Amino acid sequence: MTAPLWRSAEAAAATGGRTTRAWQANGISIDTRSLRPGDLFVALKDVRDGHDFVADALAKGAAAALVSRVPRGVSETAPLLIVDDTLDGLVGLAQAARARADAAVVAITGSVGKTSTKDMLAHVLSHQGETHAAEASFNNHWGVPLTLARMPRRARFAVIEIGMNAPGEIAPLSRLAEPDIVIVTTVGTAHLEAFGHIDGIAREKAAIMDGLRPGGTAILNADIATRDILTNKARAVGARQVLFGEADGATYRLKQIDLAEDATVIQAERPAGSMLFRLGVAGRHFAANALAVMAAVDTLGADGAVAACDFARWHPPAGRGQRQRLSLDMVEDGATIDLIDDAYNANPQSVRAALDVLASAQPRDGVGRVARGRRIVILGDMLELGADEEALHTALADYPAMAAIDVVHCVGPRMKALWETLPHRRRGRYTVTAEALAEEVSSLVDAGDIILVKGSKASRVSTLVTAIRNLGQPVPLSESELI
């Protein structure tokens, strides 16, 4: 019989709290909307005070609630774990879960690609042992401890994502996770507003190595301008260094990348020898991150040959480059569009990578009103770029992949700088809000088109993803496109 995730006595010892009665929980939840019977509900205080939802959580079958007081309307005999501060209590559970775990922990950070790299690594490891991974983008001051506190006792591998918005956030989360391996996907201009210079961002990303266990490994991007900041930090903490990328001297070196309709074929060199493998998604950035994943697989002692096969069956989650085919007319064969949903986040590096994917995609001619299939991009504001934000938006007009894009629609006050810079032949619609452009979406696309939607989350360009999806019905991709 599988042991519960947490027993009341163990949780009380981990948090320094007291329980009103004995209980055992099989999971942890911070949201009553996704709570499952048997979960421990943690009443965090954020935009809303979680104590207001404790009664609802218990009514939905929560095993107990982690609280700092007995909430109004909840009996003092209800199953409660009472602590001084609920976030501190969650951190206590995380520390205890990490201490009792035999799992090898991999922590991932980076300006671009940390969530997709986390998902990719979890996917390939899950076929080689019980693997625990962060849900969605749970990478902040509550997401990391929540992920650790949820770690099953018998997990063989754990993959943790660590993010930041301001200086000093990564190191304490890494020390909490105590990773055996860290990965820095890249260092870019995301959050430049908070740091002033890219070197400051690199130093903050490098702080993920502060939590490395003795003898740990740092897997670092060999192709970035701030590489020396990362490698110097690795030396300072005594980490084993593994470099990935196209640069000379990379331990895992990309030799060739071929982008197909919905796949990436990668030729690379690694210490074990040459390798050729395929990803089930297009993108040079995915190829680089796949090499980092392979480096982690090898470092963990997992089977690289099995992992190489499993890469082909990995697909990015919604909002992070997921591709979908939609039929605009279920009667007329071929009246379809392709939607690339990359609407979760954006900075100059990730936008350029997404434009590369769109430029390599092949629209279809002769199936729509326009007669010629088009590559269309809808771009929303890139946020937190600091004083250079206008120049960084404008510079996208000169990115080489833009030459292959037929129409560029822009959303938001910052993206107007790009729209005004574009040549008239490429300039589409400009609106201040995504909602305004969503009202026009049926006139902006046509059968045969491939549409990329990309922007920072706060730009709300996901509204346009929804609007485009509502134009048609999903059509299954062919077998050759799925694997």
Tab-separated table of C-alpha atoms in Angstrom:
chain	number	residue	atom	x	y	z
A	1	MET	CA	0.000	0.000	0.000
A	2	THR	CA	1.365	3.431	-0.975
A	3	ALA	CA	2.197	5.655	1.966
A	4	PRO	CA	0.399	9.020	2.123
A	5	LEU	CA	2.296	12.108	1.057
A	6	TRP	CA	1.953	13.657	4.502
A	7	ARG	CA	0.797	12.410	7.895
A	8	SER	CA	-0.304	14.954	10.476
A	9	ALA	CA	2.486	14.258	12.959
A	10	GLU	CA	5.169	14.457	10.271
A	11	ALA	CA	3.722	17.696	8.865
A	12	ALA	CA	3.513	19.230	12.340
A	13	ALA	CA	7.173	18.410	12.961
A	14	ALA	CA	8.177	19.891	9.594
A	15	THR	CA	6.293	23.153	10.140
A	16	GLY	CA	6.589	23.578	13.909
A	17	GLY	CA	2.810	23.741	14.034
A	18	ARG	CA	0.115	21.865	15.915
A	19	THR	CA	-2.668	19.682	14.604
A	20	THR	CA	-6.190	19.658	15.939
A	21	ARG	CA	-6.512	15.949	15.150
A	22	ALA	CA	-4.831	13.178	13.200
A	23	TRP	CA	-5.096	13.181	9.405
A	24	GLN	CA	-3.182	12.090	6.334
A	25	ALA	CA	-2.993	13.754	2.925
A	26	ASN	CA	-2.169	12.435	-0.528
A	27	GLY	CA	-1.567	15.819	-2.157
A	28	ILE	CA	-1.293	19.554	-1.542
A	29	SER	CA	-3.484	22.302	-2.967
A	30	ILE	CA	-3.522	26.084	-2.737
A	31	ASP	CA	-6.649	26.531	-4.882
A	32	THR	CA	-10.086	25.099	-4.103
A	33	ARG	CA	-10.923	25.085	-7.825
A	34	SER	CA	-8.333	22.367	-8.493
A	35	LEU	CA	-8.403	20.701	-5.073
A	36	ARG	CA	-8.855	16.940	-5.012
A	37	PRO	CA	-10.300	14.934	-2.113
A	38	GLY	CA	-7.487	13.960	0.216
A	39	ASP	CA	-5.389	17.095	-0.417
A	40	LEU	CA	-3.901	19.271	2.303
A	41	PHE	CA	-5.207	22.766	1.581
A	42	VAL	CA	-2.669	25.536	2.248
A	43	ALA	CA	-4.321	28.878	3.072
A	44	LEU	CA	-1.775	31.245	1.509
A	45	LYS	CA	-2.261	34.990	1.772
A	46	ASP	CA	-1.802	36.611	-1.624
A	47	VAL	CA	-4.300	38.578	-3.690
A	48	ARG	CA	-6.953	36.750	-1.674
A	49	ASP	CA	-6.613	35.318	1.814
A	50	GLY	CA	-6.765	31.550	1.565
A	51	HIS	CA	-8.361	31.375	5.010
A	52	ASP	CA	-11.584	32.600	3.364
A	53	PHE	CA	-11.721	29.330	1.405
A	54	VAL	CA	-10.875	26.796	4.118
A	55	ALA	CA	-14.493	25.869	4.792
A	56	ASP	CA	-15.048	25.294	1.071
A	57	ALA	CA	-11.868	23.198	0.856
A	58	LEU	CA	-12.953	20.956	3.734
A	59	ALA	CA	-16.420	20.604	2.224
A	60	LYS	CA	-14.801	19.440	-1.028
A	61	GLY	CA	-12.927	16.686	0.787
A	62	ALA	CA	-9.639	18.259	1.833
A	63	ALA	CA	-7.852	16.020	4.324
A	64	ALA	CA	-6.858	19.064	6.384
A	65	ALA	CA	-5.964	22.725	6.068
A	66	LEU	CA	-2.683	24.488	6.842
A	67	VAL	CA	-3.715	27.764	8.521
A	68	SER	CA	-2.353	30.488	10.781
A	69	ARG	CA	-5.675	30.804	12.637
A	70	VAL	CA	-8.997	29.020	12.868
A	71	PRO	CA	-11.005	30.617	10.039
A	72	ARG	CA	-14.455	32.019	10.599
A	73	GLY	CA	-17.091	29.366	10.080
A	74	VAL	CA	-14.673	26.475	10.656
A	75	SER	CA	-14.898	24.328	13.776
A	76	GLU	CA	-11.877	24.161	16.078
A	77	THR	CA	-12.209	20.377	15.863
A	78	ALA	CA	-11.839	20.414	12.061
A	79	PRO	CA	-8.620	18.836	10.733
A	80	LEU	CA	-6.252	21.812	10.881
A	81	LEU	CA	-2.485	22.282	11.009
A	82	ILE	CA	-1.995	25.632	12.729
A	83	VAL	CA	1.276	27.523	12.160
A	84	ASP	CA	2.513	31.080	12.654
A	85	ASP	CA	2.691	31.788	8.913
A	86	THR	CA	1.295	29.588	6.159
A	87	LEU	CA	3.995	30.380	3.569
A	88	ASP	CA	6.673	29.572	6.156
A	89	GLY	CA	4.752	26.391	6.893
A	90	LEU	CA	4.790	25.445	3.218
A	91	VAL	CA	8.547	26.091	3.121
A	92	GLY	CA	8.922	23.792	6.149
A	93	LEU	CA	7.096	21.026	4.297
A	94	ALA	CA	9.350	21.619	1.278
A	95	GLN	CA	12.507	21.318	3.370
A	96	ALA	CA	11.288	18.113	4.993
A	97	ALA	CA	10.248	16.641	1.625
A	98	ARG	CA	13.665	17.388	0.154
A	99	ALA	CA	15.453	15.930	3.178
A	100	ARG	CA	13.546	12.655	3.047
A	101	ALA	CA	13.752	12.256	-0.745
A	102	ASP	CA	16.108	9.928	-2.572
A	103	ALA	CA	15.236	11.663	-5.839
A	104	ALA	CA	17.918	13.323	-7.943
A	105	VAL	CA	16.831	16.953	-8.282
A	106	VAL	CA	17.390	19.080	-11.389
A	107	ALA	CA	16.726	22.835	-11.083
A	108	ILE	CA	16.262	24.933	-14.222
A	109	THR	CA	16.376	28.667	-14.802
A	110	GLY	CA	16.899	30.965	-17.784
A	111	SER	CA	15.520	34.060	-19.466
A	112	VAL	CA	13.881	31.919	-22.142
A	113	GLY	CA	12.873	28.281	-22.292
A	114	LYS	CA	12.941	27.171	-18.668
A	115	THR	CA	9.352	25.863	-18.646
A	116	SER	CA	9.625	24.015	-21.959
A	117	THR	CA	13.012	22.588	-20.903
A	118	LYS	CA	11.504	21.481	-17.597
A	119	ASP	CA	8.621	19.800	-19.398
A	120	MET	CA	10.934	18.195	-21.960
A	121	LEU	CA	13.232	16.786	-19.268
A	122	ALA	CA	10.313	15.520	-17.193
A	123	HIS	CA	8.871	13.853	-20.301
A	124	VAL	CA	11.996	11.892	-21.190
A	125	LEU	CA	12.797	10.970	-17.563
A	126	SER	CA	9.252	9.784	-16.873
A	127	HIS	CA	9.891	6.751	-19.081
A	128	GLN	CA	12.892	5.770	-16.959
A	129	GLY	CA	11.611	6.148	-13.404
A	130	GLU	CA	9.021	7.940	-11.279
A	131	THR	CA	9.464	11.620	-12.089
A	132	HIS	CA	8.087	14.603	-10.215
A	133	ALA	CA	8.018	18.018	-11.911
A	134	ALA	CA	6.802	21.523	-11.285
A	135	GLU	CA	3.245	22.147	-12.437
A	136	ALA	CA	2.824	24.844	-15.091
A	137	SER	CA	5.232	27.712	-14.257
A	138	PHE	CA	5.331	27.205	-10.491
A	139	ASN	CA	8.743	28.827	-10.159
A	140	ASN	CA	8.449	31.614	-7.567
A	141	HIS	CA	8.497	32.052	-3.774
A	142	TRP	CA	5.444	29.842	-3.326
A	143	GLY	CA	5.676	27.723	-6.501
A	144	VAL	CA	9.064	26.182	-5.688
A	145	PRO	CA	8.183	25.170	-2.099
A	146	LEU	CA	4.806	23.869	-3.285
A	147	THR	CA	6.519	21.710	-5.919
A	148	LEU	CA	8.981	20.325	-3.375
A	149	ALA	CA	6.294	19.705	-0.740
A	150	ARG	CA	4.351	17.673	-3.329
A	151	MET	CA	7.332	15.428	-4.140
A	152	PRO	CA	6.337	11.747	-3.788
A	153	ARG	CA	8.396	9.734	-1.337
A	154	ARG	CA	9.380	7.216	-4.019
A	155	ALA	CA	10.270	9.652	-6.796
A	156	ARG	CA	13.498	8.815	-8.626
A	157	PHE	CA	13.805	12.187	-10.388
A	158	ALA	CA	12.492	15.687	-9.657
A	159	VAL	CA	12.574	18.644	-12.030
A	160	ILE	CA	12.201	22.086	-10.455
A	161	GLU	CA	11.797	25.395	-12.273
A	162	ILE	CA	13.180	28.559	-10.648
A	163	GLY	CA	12.351	32.038	-11.931
A	164	MET	CA	12.814	35.608	-10.805
A	165	ASN	CA	11.503	39.133	-11.249
A	166	ALA	CA	14.029	41.022	-9.110
A	167	PRO	CA	17.544	40.590	-7.694
A	168	GLY	CA	18.069	38.122	-4.877
A	169	GLU	CA	15.175	35.763	-5.615
A	170	ILE	CA	16.891	32.746	-7.162
A	171	ALA	CA	19.540	31.835	-4.548
A	172	PRO	CA	17.151	31.138	-1.622
A	173	LEU	CA	14.908	29.016	-3.839
A	174	SER	CA	17.911	27.030	-5.062
A	175	ARG	CA	19.101	26.489	-1.484
A	176	LEU	CA	15.633	25.192	-0.679
A	177	ALA	CA	15.683	22.768	-3.625
A	178	GLU	CA	19.300	21.616	-3.044
A	179	PRO	CA	19.649	20.470	-6.671
A	180	ASP	CA	22.095	17.829	-7.834
A	181	ILE	CA	22.095	19.432	-11.280
A	182	VAL	CA	21.291	22.952	-12.430
A	183	ILE	CA	20.564	24.114	-15.976
A	184	VAL	CA	20.759	27.711	-17.212
A	185	THR	CA	18.996	27.728	-20.590
A	186	THR	CA	20.086	31.224	-21.615
A	187	VAL	CA	20.533	34.764	-20.354
A	188	GLY	CA	18.616	37.506	-22.130
A	189	THR	CA	16.964	40.873	-21.620
A	190	ALA	CA	13.864	39.653	-19.807
A	191	HIS	CA	13.446	41.711	-16.582
A	192	LEU	CA	16.096	44.186	-17.752
A	193	GLU	CA	14.090	46.937	-16.053
A	194	ALA	CA	14.911	45.457	-12.633
A	195	PHE	CA	18.627	44.886	-13.323
A	196	GLY	CA	19.781	47.702	-15.596
A	197	HIS	CA	22.285	45.546	-17.511
A	198	ILE	CA	22.366	42.020	-18.850
A	199	ASP	CA	25.378	41.204	-16.649
A	200	GLY	CA	23.159	41.677	-13.608
A	201	ILE	CA	20.646	39.231	-15.055
A	202	ALA	CA	23.456	36.728	-15.681
A	203	ARG	CA	24.665	37.002	-12.077
A	204	GLU	CA	21.135	36.421	-10.814
A	205	LYS	CA	20.715	33.370	-13.058
A	206	ALA	CA	24.114	32.097	-11.914
A	207	ALA	CA	22.851	32.228	-8.326
A	208	ILE	CA	20.978	28.993	-9.015
A	209	MET	CA	24.348	27.334	-8.369
A	210	ASP	CA	24.337	28.561	-4.746
A	211	GLY	CA	22.088	25.653	-3.791
A	212	LEU	CA	23.987	22.901	-5.618
A	213	ARG	CA	24.801	19.885	-3.495
A	214	PRO	CA	28.520	19.039	-3.187
A	215	GLY	CA	29.753	17.406	-6.380
A	216	GLY	CA	26.827	18.843	-8.342
A	217	THR	CA	26.790	19.655	-12.048
A	218	ALA	CA	26.080	22.965	-13.782
A	219	ILE	CA	24.783	22.643	-17.365
A	220	LEU	CA	25.370	26.018	-19.018
A	221	ASN	CA	24.752	27.682	-22.375
A	222	ALA	CA	28.028	27.990	-24.298
A	223	ASP	CA	26.692	30.444	-26.891
A	224	ILE	CA	25.767	33.497	-24.835
A	225	ALA	CA	27.763	36.683	-24.306
A	226	THR	CA	27.587	36.307	-20.516
A	227	ARG	CA	28.937	32.764	-20.531
A	228	ASP	CA	32.010	33.719	-18.449
A	229	ILE	CA	29.814	34.970	-15.606
A	230	LEU	CA	28.164	31.557	-15.447
A	231	THR	CA	31.346	29.511	-15.757
A	232	ASN	CA	33.175	31.649	-13.183
A	233	LYS	CA	30.329	31.066	-10.745
A	234	ALA	CA	30.465	27.334	-11.405
A	235	ARG	CA	34.169	27.300	-10.603
A	236	ALA	CA	33.588	29.346	-7.457
A	237	VAL	CA	31.097	26.833	-6.062
A	238	GLY	CA	33.119	23.799	-7.172
A	239	ALA	CA	30.547	22.552	-9.660
A	240	ARG	CA	31.302	20.213	-12.534
A	241	GLN	CA	30.693	22.184	-15.732
A	242	VAL	CA	28.916	20.905	-18.830
A	243	LEU	CA	28.467	23.340	-21.744
A	244	PHE	CA	25.879	22.982	-24.510
A	245	GLY	CA	25.423	24.874	-27.769
A	246	GLU	CA	27.131	25.548	-31.088
A	247	ALA	CA	30.334	27.125	-29.766
A	248	ASP	CA	33.706	25.422	-29.978
A	249	GLY	CA	34.443	23.603	-26.744
A	250	ALA	CA	30.808	22.825	-25.935
A	251	THR	CA	30.559	19.433	-24.227
A	252	TYR	CA	27.247	18.845	-26.017
A	253	ARG	CA	27.699	20.533	-29.373
A	254	LEU	CA	25.066	21.228	-31.997
A	255	LYS	CA	26.413	20.345	-35.437
A	256	GLN	CA	23.336	20.823	-37.587
A	257	ILE	CA	19.685	21.785	-37.116
A	258	ASP	CA	17.065	21.147	-39.805
A	259	LEU	CA	13.613	22.667	-39.292
A	260	ALA	CA	10.765	20.768	-40.930
A	261	GLU	CA	7.033	21.523	-41.064
A	262	ASP	CA	6.448	20.478	-37.470
A	263	ALA	CA	9.727	18.938	-36.372
A	264	THR	CA	13.374	19.676	-35.681
A	265	VAL	CA	16.095	17.228	-36.717
A	266	ILE	CA	19.259	17.601	-34.649
A	267	GLN	CA	22.782	16.359	-35.266
A	268	ALA	CA	25.048	16.751	-32.269
A	269	GLU	CA	28.193	15.541	-30.571
A	270	ARG	CA	28.261	14.445	-26.957
A	271	PRO	CA	30.906	12.665	-24.873
A	272	ALA	CA	29.310	9.324	-25.733
A	273	GLY	CA	29.625	10.072	-29.456
A	274	SER	CA	27.604	11.470	-32.356
A	275	MET	CA	23.830	11.481	-32.141
A	276	LEU	CA	20.928	12.177	-34.469
A	277	PHE	CA	17.450	12.702	-33.048
A	278	ARG	CA	14.184	14.423	-33.765
A	279	LEU	CA	11.897	16.735	-31.821
A	280	GLY	CA	8.171	16.732	-32.509
A	281	VAL	CA	8.151	20.545	-32.714
A	282	ALA	CA	9.938	23.122	-34.870
A	283	GLY	CA	12.419	25.550	-33.327
A	284	ARG	CA	16.150	26.170	-33.049
A	285	HIS	CA	15.655	27.194	-29.415
A	286	PHE	CA	14.029	23.837	-28.699
A	287	ALA	CA	17.053	22.128	-30.239
A	288	ALA	CA	19.490	23.907	-27.934
A	289	ASN	CA	17.372	23.112	-24.894
A	290	ALA	CA	17.116	19.480	-25.968
A	291	LEU	CA	20.904	19.277	-25.772
A	292	ALA	CA	20.762	20.604	-22.203
A	293	VAL	CA	18.163	17.934	-21.451
A	294	MET	CA	20.372	15.225	-22.939
A	295	ALA	CA	23.265	16.460	-20.808
A	296	ALA	CA	21.071	16.108	-17.721
A	297	VAL	CA	19.940	12.628	-18.795
A	298	ASP	CA	23.543	11.482	-19.165
A	299	THR	CA	24.599	13.088	-15.877
A	300	LEU	CA	21.755	11.326	-14.074
A	301	GLY	CA	22.858	7.971	-15.475
A	302	ALA	CA	19.629	7.505	-17.403
A	303	ASP	CA	19.482	5.831	-20.828
A	304	GLY	CA	20.360	8.361	-23.539
A	305	ALA	CA	19.164	6.111	-26.379
A	306	VAL	CA	15.707	5.823	-24.830
A	307	ALA	CA	15.613	9.560	-24.238
A	308	ALA	CA	16.570	10.258	-27.856
A	309	CYS	CA	13.509	8.298	-29.015
A	310	ASP	CA	11.222	9.996	-26.499
A	311	PHE	CA	12.146	13.504	-27.699
A	312	ALA	CA	10.046	12.921	-30.819
A	313	ARG	CA	6.926	12.484	-28.702
A	314	TRP	CA	7.317	15.665	-26.669
A	315	HIS	CA	5.140	18.655	-27.538
A	316	PRO	CA	5.170	22.081	-25.854
A	317	PRO	CA	2.221	23.067	-23.665
A	318	ALA	CA	-0.365	25.674	-24.647
A	319	GLY	CA	1.066	29.168	-24.888
A	320	ARG	CA	4.639	28.001	-25.446
A	321	GLY	CA	4.827	27.188	-29.126
A	322	GLN	CA	2.045	24.613	-29.362
A	323	ARG	CA	0.881	24.133	-32.945
A	324	GLN	CA	-2.696	23.336	-33.868
A	325	ARG	CA	-4.562	22.883	-37.149
A	326	LEU	CA	-8.075	24.310	-37.409
A	327	SER	CA	-10.674	23.614	-40.104
A	328	LEU	CA	-12.590	26.726	-41.174
A	329	ASP	CA	-15.021	24.663	-43.245
A	330	MET	CA	-15.695	21.021	-42.340
A	331	VAL	CA	-17.227	20.445	-45.797
A	332	GLU	CA	-14.449	21.929	-47.913
A	333	ASP	CA	-11.366	19.746	-47.738
A	334	GLY	CA	-8.151	21.635	-46.991
A	335	ALA	CA	-9.810	24.822	-45.737
A	336	THR	CA	-7.562	24.924	-42.694
A	337	ILE	CA	-5.240	27.295	-40.887
A	338	ASP	CA	-2.328	26.504	-38.596
A	339	LEU	CA	-2.095	28.334	-35.268
A	340	ILE	CA	1.149	28.583	-33.290
A	341	ASP	CA	0.230	29.525	-29.729
A	342	ASP	CA	3.246	31.182	-28.095
A	343	ALA	CA	1.233	33.696	-26.108
A	344	TYR	CA	2.437	32.990	-22.584
A	345	ASN	CA	5.473	35.262	-22.472
A	346	ALA	CA	7.802	37.324	-24.626
A	347	ASN	CA	11.177	39.038	-24.675
A	348	PRO	CA	13.454	39.864	-27.626
A	349	GLN	CA	15.177	36.456	-27.576
A	350	SER	CA	11.983	34.408	-27.454
A	351	VAL	CA	10.267	36.541	-30.103
A	352	ARG	CA	13.176	36.055	-32.485
A	353	ALA	CA	13.106	32.304	-31.866
A	354	ALA	CA	9.363	32.220	-32.562
A	355	LEU	CA	9.822	34.232	-35.766
A	356	ASP	CA	12.410	31.687	-36.912
A	357	VAL	CA	9.818	28.938	-36.436
A	358	LEU	CA	7.197	30.850	-38.426
A	359	ALA	CA	9.681	31.686	-41.191
A	360	SER	CA	10.500	27.990	-41.611
A	361	ALA	CA	6.823	26.938	-41.776
A	362	GLN	CA	5.196	26.406	-45.170
A	363	PRO	CA	1.742	27.929	-45.822
A	364	ARG	CA	-0.551	26.376	-48.421
A	365	ASP	CA	-1.624	28.130	-51.604
A	366	GLY	CA	-4.864	27.876	-53.533
A	367	VAL	CA	-7.207	27.039	-50.660
A	368	GLY	CA	-8.442	30.427	-49.428
A	369	ARG	CA	-9.856	33.762	-50.511
A	370	VAL	CA	-6.380	35.257	-50.835
A	371	ALA	CA	-5.246	32.271	-52.972
A	372	ARG	CA	-1.740	32.428	-51.513
A	373	GLY	CA	-1.104	31.113	-48.010
A	374	ARG	CA	0.573	33.640	-45.719
A	375	ARG	CA	2.828	33.681	-42.697
A	376	ILE	CA	1.122	35.992	-40.223
A	377	VAL	CA	2.341	37.087	-36.808
A	378	ILE	CA	0.404	38.865	-34.077
A	379	LEU	CA	2.820	40.459	-31.611
A	380	GLY	CA	1.935	41.888	-28.213
A	381	ASP	CA	4.058	44.082	-25.962
A	382	MET	CA	7.279	42.769	-24.435
A	383	LEU	CA	7.344	43.968	-20.834
A	384	GLU	CA	9.968	44.772	-18.176
A	385	LEU	CA	12.657	45.784	-20.686
A	386	GLY	CA	13.588	49.058	-19.019
A	387	ALA	CA	14.746	52.264	-20.672
A	388	ASP	CA	15.600	50.580	-23.983
A	389	GLU	CA	12.173	49.036	-24.488
A	390	GLU	CA	11.272	51.151	-27.544
A	391	ALA	CA	14.539	50.331	-29.308
A	392	LEU	CA	14.201	46.644	-28.475
A	393	HIS	CA	10.708	46.553	-29.970
A	394	THR	CA	11.780	48.505	-33.067
A	395	ALA	CA	14.795	46.260	-33.641
A	396	LEU	CA	12.534	43.298	-34.388
A	397	ALA	CA	11.819	44.875	-37.803
A	398	ASP	CA	15.401	44.166	-38.873
A	399	TYR	CA	15.518	40.576	-37.663
A	400	PRO	CA	16.277	38.368	-40.718
A	401	ALA	CA	13.264	36.077	-40.230
A	402	MET	CA	10.969	39.092	-40.685
A	403	ALA	CA	11.767	38.971	-44.402
A	404	ALA	CA	9.748	35.754	-44.660
A	405	ILE	CA	6.714	37.112	-42.768
A	406	ASP	CA	3.851	38.406	-44.911
A	407	VAL	CA	1.795	40.319	-42.336
A	408	VAL	CA	2.629	41.668	-38.864
A	409	HIS	CA	-0.234	42.753	-36.601
A	410	CYS	CA	0.778	44.612	-33.425
A	411	VAL	CA	-0.936	45.002	-30.065
A	412	GLY	CA	-0.091	47.390	-27.231
A	413	PRO	CA	1.555	50.800	-26.735
A	414	ARG	CA	5.110	49.416	-26.798
A	415	MET	CA	4.620	47.318	-29.919
A	416	LYS	CA	3.438	50.431	-31.792
A	417	ALA	CA	7.121	51.322	-32.194
A	418	LEU	CA	7.635	48.170	-34.259
A	419	TRP	CA	4.440	48.704	-36.250
A	420	GLU	CA	5.511	52.222	-37.267
A	421	THR	CA	8.933	50.904	-38.348
A	422	LEU	CA	7.639	48.088	-40.560
A	423	PRO	CA	7.417	48.582	-44.341
A	424	HIS	CA	3.846	49.174	-45.497
A	425	ARG	CA	3.753	45.901	-47.434
A	426	ARG	CA	4.230	43.979	-44.179
A	427	ARG	CA	2.322	46.237	-41.807
A	428	GLY	CA	-0.992	44.798	-40.664
A	429	ARG	CA	-3.390	46.142	-38.068
A	430	TYR	CA	-2.391	47.985	-34.910
A	431	THR	CA	-4.602	48.129	-31.813
A	432	VAL	CA	-3.911	49.261	-28.270
A	433	THR	CA	-5.589	46.183	-26.789
A	434	ALA	CA	-5.802	42.528	-27.738
A	435	GLU	CA	-9.558	42.611	-27.245
A	436	ALA	CA	-9.912	45.255	-29.977
A	437	LEU	CA	-7.968	43.148	-32.470
A	438	ALA	CA	-9.898	40.017	-31.470
A	439	GLU	CA	-13.074	41.652	-32.799
A	440	GLU	CA	-11.480	41.771	-36.274
A	441	VAL	CA	-9.836	38.361	-36.281
A	442	SER	CA	-12.208	36.696	-38.764
A	443	SER	CA	-11.109	39.177	-41.448
A	444	LEU	CA	-7.398	38.819	-40.684
A	445	VAL	CA	-6.897	35.134	-41.489
A	446	ASP	CA	-7.699	32.864	-44.396
A	447	ALA	CA	-7.399	29.204	-45.303
A	448	GLY	CA	-3.798	28.222	-45.949
A	449	ASP	CA	-2.380	30.760	-43.478
A	450	ILE	CA	-0.036	30.023	-40.600
A	451	ILE	CA	-0.576	32.396	-37.688
A	452	LEU	CA	1.839	32.927	-34.805
A	453	VAL	CA	0.609	34.705	-31.661
A	454	LYS	CA	3.353	35.964	-29.343
A	455	GLY	CA	3.460	38.470	-26.467
A	456	SER	CA	4.007	38.949	-22.773
A	457	LYS	CA	1.237	37.473	-20.663
A	458	ALA	CA	0.017	40.892	-19.508
A	459	SER	CA	-0.514	41.952	-23.134
A	460	ARG	CA	-3.424	39.478	-23.154
A	461	VAL	CA	-2.690	38.211	-26.670
A	462	SER	CA	-3.971	34.848	-25.450
A	463	THR	CA	-7.360	36.492	-26.118
A	464	LEU	CA	-6.467	36.351	-29.798
A	465	VAL	CA	-5.506	32.686	-29.551
A	466	THR	CA	-8.987	31.985	-28.214
A	467	ALA	CA	-10.606	34.106	-30.922
A	468	ILE	CA	-8.718	32.292	-33.683
A	469	ARG	CA	-9.572	28.891	-32.226
A	470	ASN	CA	-13.235	29.885	-32.204
A	471	LEU	CA	-13.111	30.350	-35.987
A	472	GLY	CA	-12.940	26.612	-36.633
A	473	GLN	CA	-12.678	23.077	-35.366
A	474	PRO	CA	-9.455	21.266	-34.422
A	475	VAL	CA	-8.183	18.839	-37.027
A	476	PRO	CA	-5.847	16.020	-35.945
A	477	LEU	CA	-2.358	16.317	-37.311
A	478	SER	CA	-1.172	13.485	-39.483
A	479	GLU	CA	0.864	10.677	-37.956
A	480	SER	CA	4.014	12.019	-39.565
A	481	GLU	CA	3.466	15.377	-37.856
A	482	LEU	CA	2.812	13.869	-34.444
A	483	ILE	CA	6.065	11.936	-34.096
